Short mmCIF file of C-alpha atoms in Angstrom, two decimals:
data_model
loop_
_atom_site.label_atom_id
_atom_site.label_comp_id
_atom_site.label_asym_id
_atom_site.label_seq_id
_atom_site.Cartn_x
_atom_site.Cartn_y
_atom_site.Cartn_z
CA UNK S 1351 49.66 -169.01 -72.20
CA UNK S 1352 47.14 -170.91 -70.07
CA UNK S 1353 43.60 -169.57 -70.09
CA UNK S 1354 43.63 -168.83 -66.34
CA UNK S 1355 46.86 -166.84 -66.69
CA UNK S 1356 45.43 -165.04 -69.72
CA UNK S 1357 42.33 -163.98 -67.77
CA UNK S 1358 44.51 -162.71 -64.94
CA UNK S 1359 46.65 -160.76 -67.40
CA UNK S 1360 43.51 -159.20 -68.86
CA UNK S 1361 42.36 -158.12 -65.41
CA UNK S 1362 45.76 -156.60 -64.71
CA UNK S 1363 45.72 -154.77 -68.04
CA UNK S 1364 42.28 -153.33 -67.28
CA UNK S 1365 43.42 -152.24 -63.80
CA UNK S 1366 46.27 -150.27 -65.34
CA UNK S 1367 43.85 -148.14 -67.34
CA UNK S 1368 41.82 -145.57 -65.44
CA UNK S 1369 39.73 -144.71 -68.50
CA UNK S 1370 37.96 -146.87 -71.12
CA UNK S 1371 40.46 -148.67 -73.34
CA UNK S 1372 39.72 -150.12 -76.75
CA UNK S 1373 39.51 -153.84 -77.34
CA UNK S 1374 42.13 -153.57 -80.08
CA UNK S 1375 44.63 -152.01 -77.67
CA UNK S 1376 43.96 -154.65 -75.00
CA UNK S 1377 44.34 -157.45 -77.53
CA UNK S 1378 47.64 -155.95 -78.71
CA UNK S 1379 48.94 -155.65 -75.12
CA UNK S 1380 48.11 -159.29 -74.41
CA UNK S 1381 49.18 -160.67 -77.77
CA UNK S 1382 45.81 -162.29 -78.50
CA UNK S 1383 43.19 -161.96 -81.20
CA UNK S 1384 40.27 -159.57 -80.81
CA UNK S 1385 37.89 -162.55 -80.90
CA UNK S 1386 39.73 -164.18 -77.98
CA UNK S 1387 39.64 -160.90 -76.10
CA UNK S 1388 35.86 -160.63 -76.44
CA UNK S 1389 35.45 -164.22 -75.21
CA UNK S 1390 37.72 -163.55 -72.23
CA UNK S 1391 35.85 -160.37 -71.29
CA UNK S 1392 32.59 -162.31 -71.42
CA UNK S 1393 34.11 -165.02 -69.17
CA UNK S 1394 35.24 -162.47 -66.60
CA UNK S 1395 31.88 -160.74 -66.64
CA UNK S 1396 30.19 -164.14 -66.03
CA UNK S 1397 32.47 -164.61 -62.98
CA UNK S 1398 31.35 -161.29 -61.54
CA UNK S 1399 33.93 -158.85 -62.85
CA UNK S 1400 32.38 -155.41 -63.29
CA UNK S 1401 33.71 -154.73 -66.78
CA UNK S 1402 31.73 -152.04 -68.56
CA UNK S 1403 31.85 -151.20 -72.25
CA UNK S 1404 31.31 -152.71 -75.66
CA UNK S 1405 33.13 -153.23 -78.96
CA UNK S 1406 33.95 -149.96 -80.67
CA UNK S 1407 33.55 -147.96 -77.43
CA UNK S 1408 36.11 -149.38 -75.02
CA UNK S 1409 36.22 -151.24 -71.71
CA UNK S 1410 36.83 -150.27 -68.10
CA UNK S 1411 37.04 -152.37 -64.93
CA UNK S 1412 35.18 -150.99 -61.94
CA UNK S 1413 37.04 -151.54 -58.62
CA UNK S 1414 36.35 -154.31 -56.16
CA UNK S 1415 36.81 -157.54 -58.13
CA UNK S 1416 39.42 -160.23 -57.44
CA UNK S 1417 39.53 -163.63 -59.04
CA UNK S 1418 39.18 -166.36 -56.41
CA UNK S 1419 41.46 -167.96 -55.44
CA UNK S 1420 44.26 -165.38 -55.51
CA UNK S 1421 46.29 -165.93 -58.67
CA UNK S 1422 49.73 -164.86 -59.81
CA UNK S 1423 51.90 -165.74 -62.77
CA UNK S 1424 55.20 -167.50 -62.07
CA UNK S 1425 57.15 -164.31 -62.77
CA UNK S 1426 54.91 -162.31 -60.42
CA UNK S 1427 55.47 -164.89 -57.67
CA UNK S 1428 59.22 -164.66 -58.18
CA UNK S 1429 59.05 -160.87 -57.95
CA UNK S 1430 57.01 -161.07 -54.74
CA UNK S 1431 59.34 -163.61 -53.16
CA UNK S 1432 62.44 -161.63 -54.08
CA UNK S 1433 60.89 -158.48 -52.59
CA UNK S 1434 59.90 -160.24 -49.38
CA UNK S 1435 63.37 -161.74 -49.01
CA UNK S 1436 65.00 -158.34 -49.52
CA UNK S 1437 62.76 -156.72 -46.92
CA UNK S 1438 63.43 -159.52 -44.43
CA UNK S 1439 67.17 -158.86 -44.76
CA UNK S 1440 67.46 -155.10 -45.04
CA UNK S 1441 64.37 -153.37 -43.58
CA UNK S 1442 63.90 -152.38 -39.95
CA UNK S 1443 62.42 -154.97 -37.59
CA UNK S 1444 58.73 -153.87 -37.67
CA UNK S 1445 58.78 -153.81 -41.48
CA UNK S 1446 60.45 -157.23 -41.56
CA UNK S 1447 57.70 -158.69 -39.37
CA UNK S 1448 55.01 -157.05 -41.52
CA UNK S 1449 56.54 -158.60 -44.64
CA UNK S 1450 56.52 -162.06 -43.05
CA UNK S 1451 52.88 -161.65 -42.01
CA UNK S 1452 51.89 -160.48 -45.51
CA UNK S 1453 53.69 -163.42 -47.13
CA UNK S 1454 51.90 -165.85 -44.81
CA UNK S 1455 48.53 -164.32 -45.74
CA UNK S 1456 49.27 -164.61 -49.46
CA UNK S 1457 50.51 -168.19 -49.14
CA UNK S 1458 47.40 -169.18 -47.17
CA UNK S 1459 45.04 -168.36 -50.06
CA UNK S 1460 47.14 -169.54 -52.99
CA UNK S 1461 46.28 -172.76 -54.81
CA UNK S 1462 48.67 -175.58 -53.91
CA UNK S 1463 50.58 -175.46 -57.19
CA UNK S 1464 51.23 -171.72 -56.84
CA UNK S 1465 52.12 -172.13 -53.16
CA UNK S 1466 54.79 -174.64 -54.21
CA UNK S 1467 56.13 -172.14 -56.76
CA UNK S 1468 56.30 -169.46 -54.06
CA UNK S 1469 58.17 -171.64 -51.58
CA UNK S 1470 60.62 -173.02 -54.13
CA UNK S 1471 61.68 -169.70 -55.66
CA UNK S 1472 65.38 -169.83 -56.48
CA UNK S 1473 65.89 -166.04 -56.46
CA UNK S 1474 68.05 -165.28 -53.43
CA UNK S 1475 69.19 -162.16 -51.56
CA UNK S 1476 72.76 -161.83 -50.27
CA UNK S 1477 73.58 -161.89 -46.55
CA UNK S 1478 73.10 -158.89 -44.32
CA UNK S 1479 76.45 -157.48 -43.21
CA UNK S 1480 75.34 -154.72 -40.81
CA UNK S 1481 73.17 -154.13 -37.76
CA UNK S 1482 70.38 -151.57 -37.38
CA UNK S 1483 71.92 -148.30 -36.23
CA UNK S 1484 68.74 -146.30 -35.58
CA UNK S 1485 68.00 -145.07 -32.07
CA UNK S 1486 64.49 -143.95 -33.11
CA UNK S 1487 61.42 -145.93 -34.13
CA UNK S 1488 60.89 -145.71 -37.90
CA UNK S 1489 57.21 -146.57 -37.40
CA UNK S 1490 56.83 -142.96 -36.23
CA UNK S 1491 58.23 -141.74 -39.56
CA UNK S 1492 56.08 -144.09 -41.63
CA UNK S 1493 52.92 -143.04 -39.75
CA UNK S 1494 53.71 -139.36 -40.32
CA UNK S 1495 54.28 -140.00 -44.03
CA UNK S 1496 50.97 -141.88 -44.38
CA UNK S 1497 49.04 -139.20 -42.49
CA UNK S 1498 50.88 -136.23 -44.06
CA UNK S 1499 51.94 -134.92 -40.64
CA UNK S 1500 54.94 -132.88 -39.56
CA UNK S 1501 57.88 -134.42 -37.74
CA UNK S 1502 60.22 -132.76 -35.25
CA UNK S 1503 63.67 -134.28 -35.19
CA UNK S 1504 67.12 -133.78 -33.75
CA UNK S 1505 69.79 -134.52 -36.33
CA UNK S 1506 73.56 -134.98 -35.99
CA UNK S 1507 75.47 -134.42 -39.24
CA UNK S 1508 78.69 -136.07 -40.37
CA UNK S 1509 80.87 -133.53 -38.49
CA UNK S 1510 78.96 -134.05 -35.22
CA UNK S 1511 76.97 -130.80 -35.29
CA UNK S 1512 73.45 -131.15 -33.89
CA UNK S 1513 70.37 -129.29 -35.10
CA UNK S 1514 66.62 -129.40 -34.50
CA UNK S 1515 64.38 -129.52 -37.55
CA UNK S 1516 60.69 -129.53 -38.38
CA UNK S 1517 60.06 -131.37 -41.63
CA UNK S 1518 57.20 -132.42 -43.87
CA UNK S 1519 58.08 -136.08 -44.49
CA UNK S 1520 56.92 -137.78 -47.67
CA UNK S 1521 59.36 -140.64 -48.37
CA UNK S 1522 61.58 -143.15 -46.59
CA UNK S 1523 64.30 -144.73 -48.71
CA UNK S 1524 65.65 -148.19 -47.88
CA UNK S 1525 69.15 -148.91 -49.12
CA UNK S 1526 71.39 -151.86 -48.38
CA UNK S 1527 73.28 -150.24 -45.50
CA UNK S 1528 71.45 -147.00 -44.79
CA UNK S 1529 67.95 -145.52 -44.66
CA UNK S 1530 67.08 -142.00 -45.75
CA UNK S 1531 64.13 -139.90 -44.55
CA UNK S 1532 63.13 -137.34 -47.18
CA UNK S 1533 61.13 -134.21 -46.40
CA UNK S 1534 60.73 -130.48 -46.77
CA UNK S 1535 62.70 -128.75 -44.01
CA UNK S 1536 61.05 -125.64 -42.54
CA UNK S 1537 64.38 -124.36 -41.20
CA UNK S 1538 66.22 -124.69 -44.53
CA UNK S 1539 63.16 -123.97 -46.70
CA UNK S 1540 64.19 -126.76 -49.06
CA UNK S 1541 64.04 -130.52 -49.58
CA UNK S 1542 66.45 -132.38 -47.34
CA UNK S 1543 67.64 -135.97 -46.85
CA UNK S 1544 68.28 -137.30 -43.36
CA UNK S 1545 70.13 -140.52 -42.56
CA UNK S 1546 67.95 -142.25 -40.00
CA UNK S 1547 70.95 -143.50 -38.01
CA UNK S 1548 71.88 -139.85 -37.35
CA UNK S 1549 68.43 -138.92 -35.98
CA UNK S 1550 68.55 -138.95 -32.17
CA UNK S 1551 65.03 -137.69 -31.44
CA UNK S 1552 61.95 -138.17 -33.61
CA UNK S 1553 58.51 -136.84 -32.67
CA UNK S 1554 55.27 -136.80 -34.62
CA UNK S 1555 53.75 -133.33 -34.14
CA UNK S 1556 50.34 -134.67 -35.30
CA UNK S 1557 49.92 -131.50 -37.36
CA UNK S 1558 49.15 -131.85 -41.06
CA UNK S 1559 51.49 -130.12 -43.42
CA UNK S 1560 49.90 -127.89 -46.08
CA UNK S 1561 50.65 -129.96 -49.21
CA UNK S 1562 49.64 -133.44 -50.33
CA UNK S 1563 52.26 -136.16 -50.09
CA UNK S 1564 51.94 -137.01 -53.79
CA UNK S 1565 52.56 -133.37 -54.72
CA UNK S 1566 55.63 -133.19 -52.50
CA UNK S 1567 57.00 -136.39 -54.00
CA UNK S 1568 56.50 -135.12 -57.54
CA UNK S 1569 58.14 -131.77 -56.81
CA UNK S 1570 61.07 -133.47 -55.09
CA UNK S 1571 61.63 -135.81 -58.03
CA UNK S 1572 61.81 -132.82 -60.35
CA UNK S 1573 64.75 -131.46 -58.30
CA UNK S 1574 66.75 -134.71 -58.35
CA UNK S 1575 69.34 -135.00 -61.09
CA UNK S 1576 71.82 -137.61 -59.83
CA UNK S 1577 69.51 -139.43 -57.35
CA UNK S 1578 72.33 -139.85 -54.79
CA UNK S 1579 70.19 -138.60 -51.87
CA UNK S 1580 73.05 -136.75 -50.18
CA UNK S 1581 72.32 -136.54 -46.40
CA UNK S 1582 71.79 -133.11 -44.93
CA UNK S 1583 74.78 -131.30 -43.43
#
């Protein structure tokens, strides 16, 4: 492993740990000797990384440091490119544009050799075989999820029955041919899944719901056994 890639891997390992982690554990994660680890920590500290700790106590990285220029391993670049290509094929139009803008920003600050790796990635995504079916703007749903705000929606189920719901949205699932809005439904007093192509009206009530999004997501996951996300009826 090249030294630059090793330093980046060390930074990533430190970022994964929210509490001080021993040098021995870090060295084991990275597959290097403890002596090499101490030298690498000293190198990062000399470059401005706020790494606190000492041998026998443990190390922690304080937030706010990024190695200039932006660096990724080859596998990380492949993962990024594959993700961007998937989004550009299967996400809604605003998300597709955002992905393209983000990719351009990343490419602009990469060293030339890494930029070449990004552009020549051979991991491909299959063709899109469907058109967007939503009649509502999914940016409204994403904003409500970010801000932990209630949504009011009109939903038409598979049999054509229409109902009005107030939900606490906390997730939006993107699948190859369908998108699912997940939330707590006040009318049903339970978690519900809504196909976005069956939502005819979507309004942000700009009223915060009483739980945190992370809590809702955790509680919902605990109820899911088969993870099929069956749309509400």
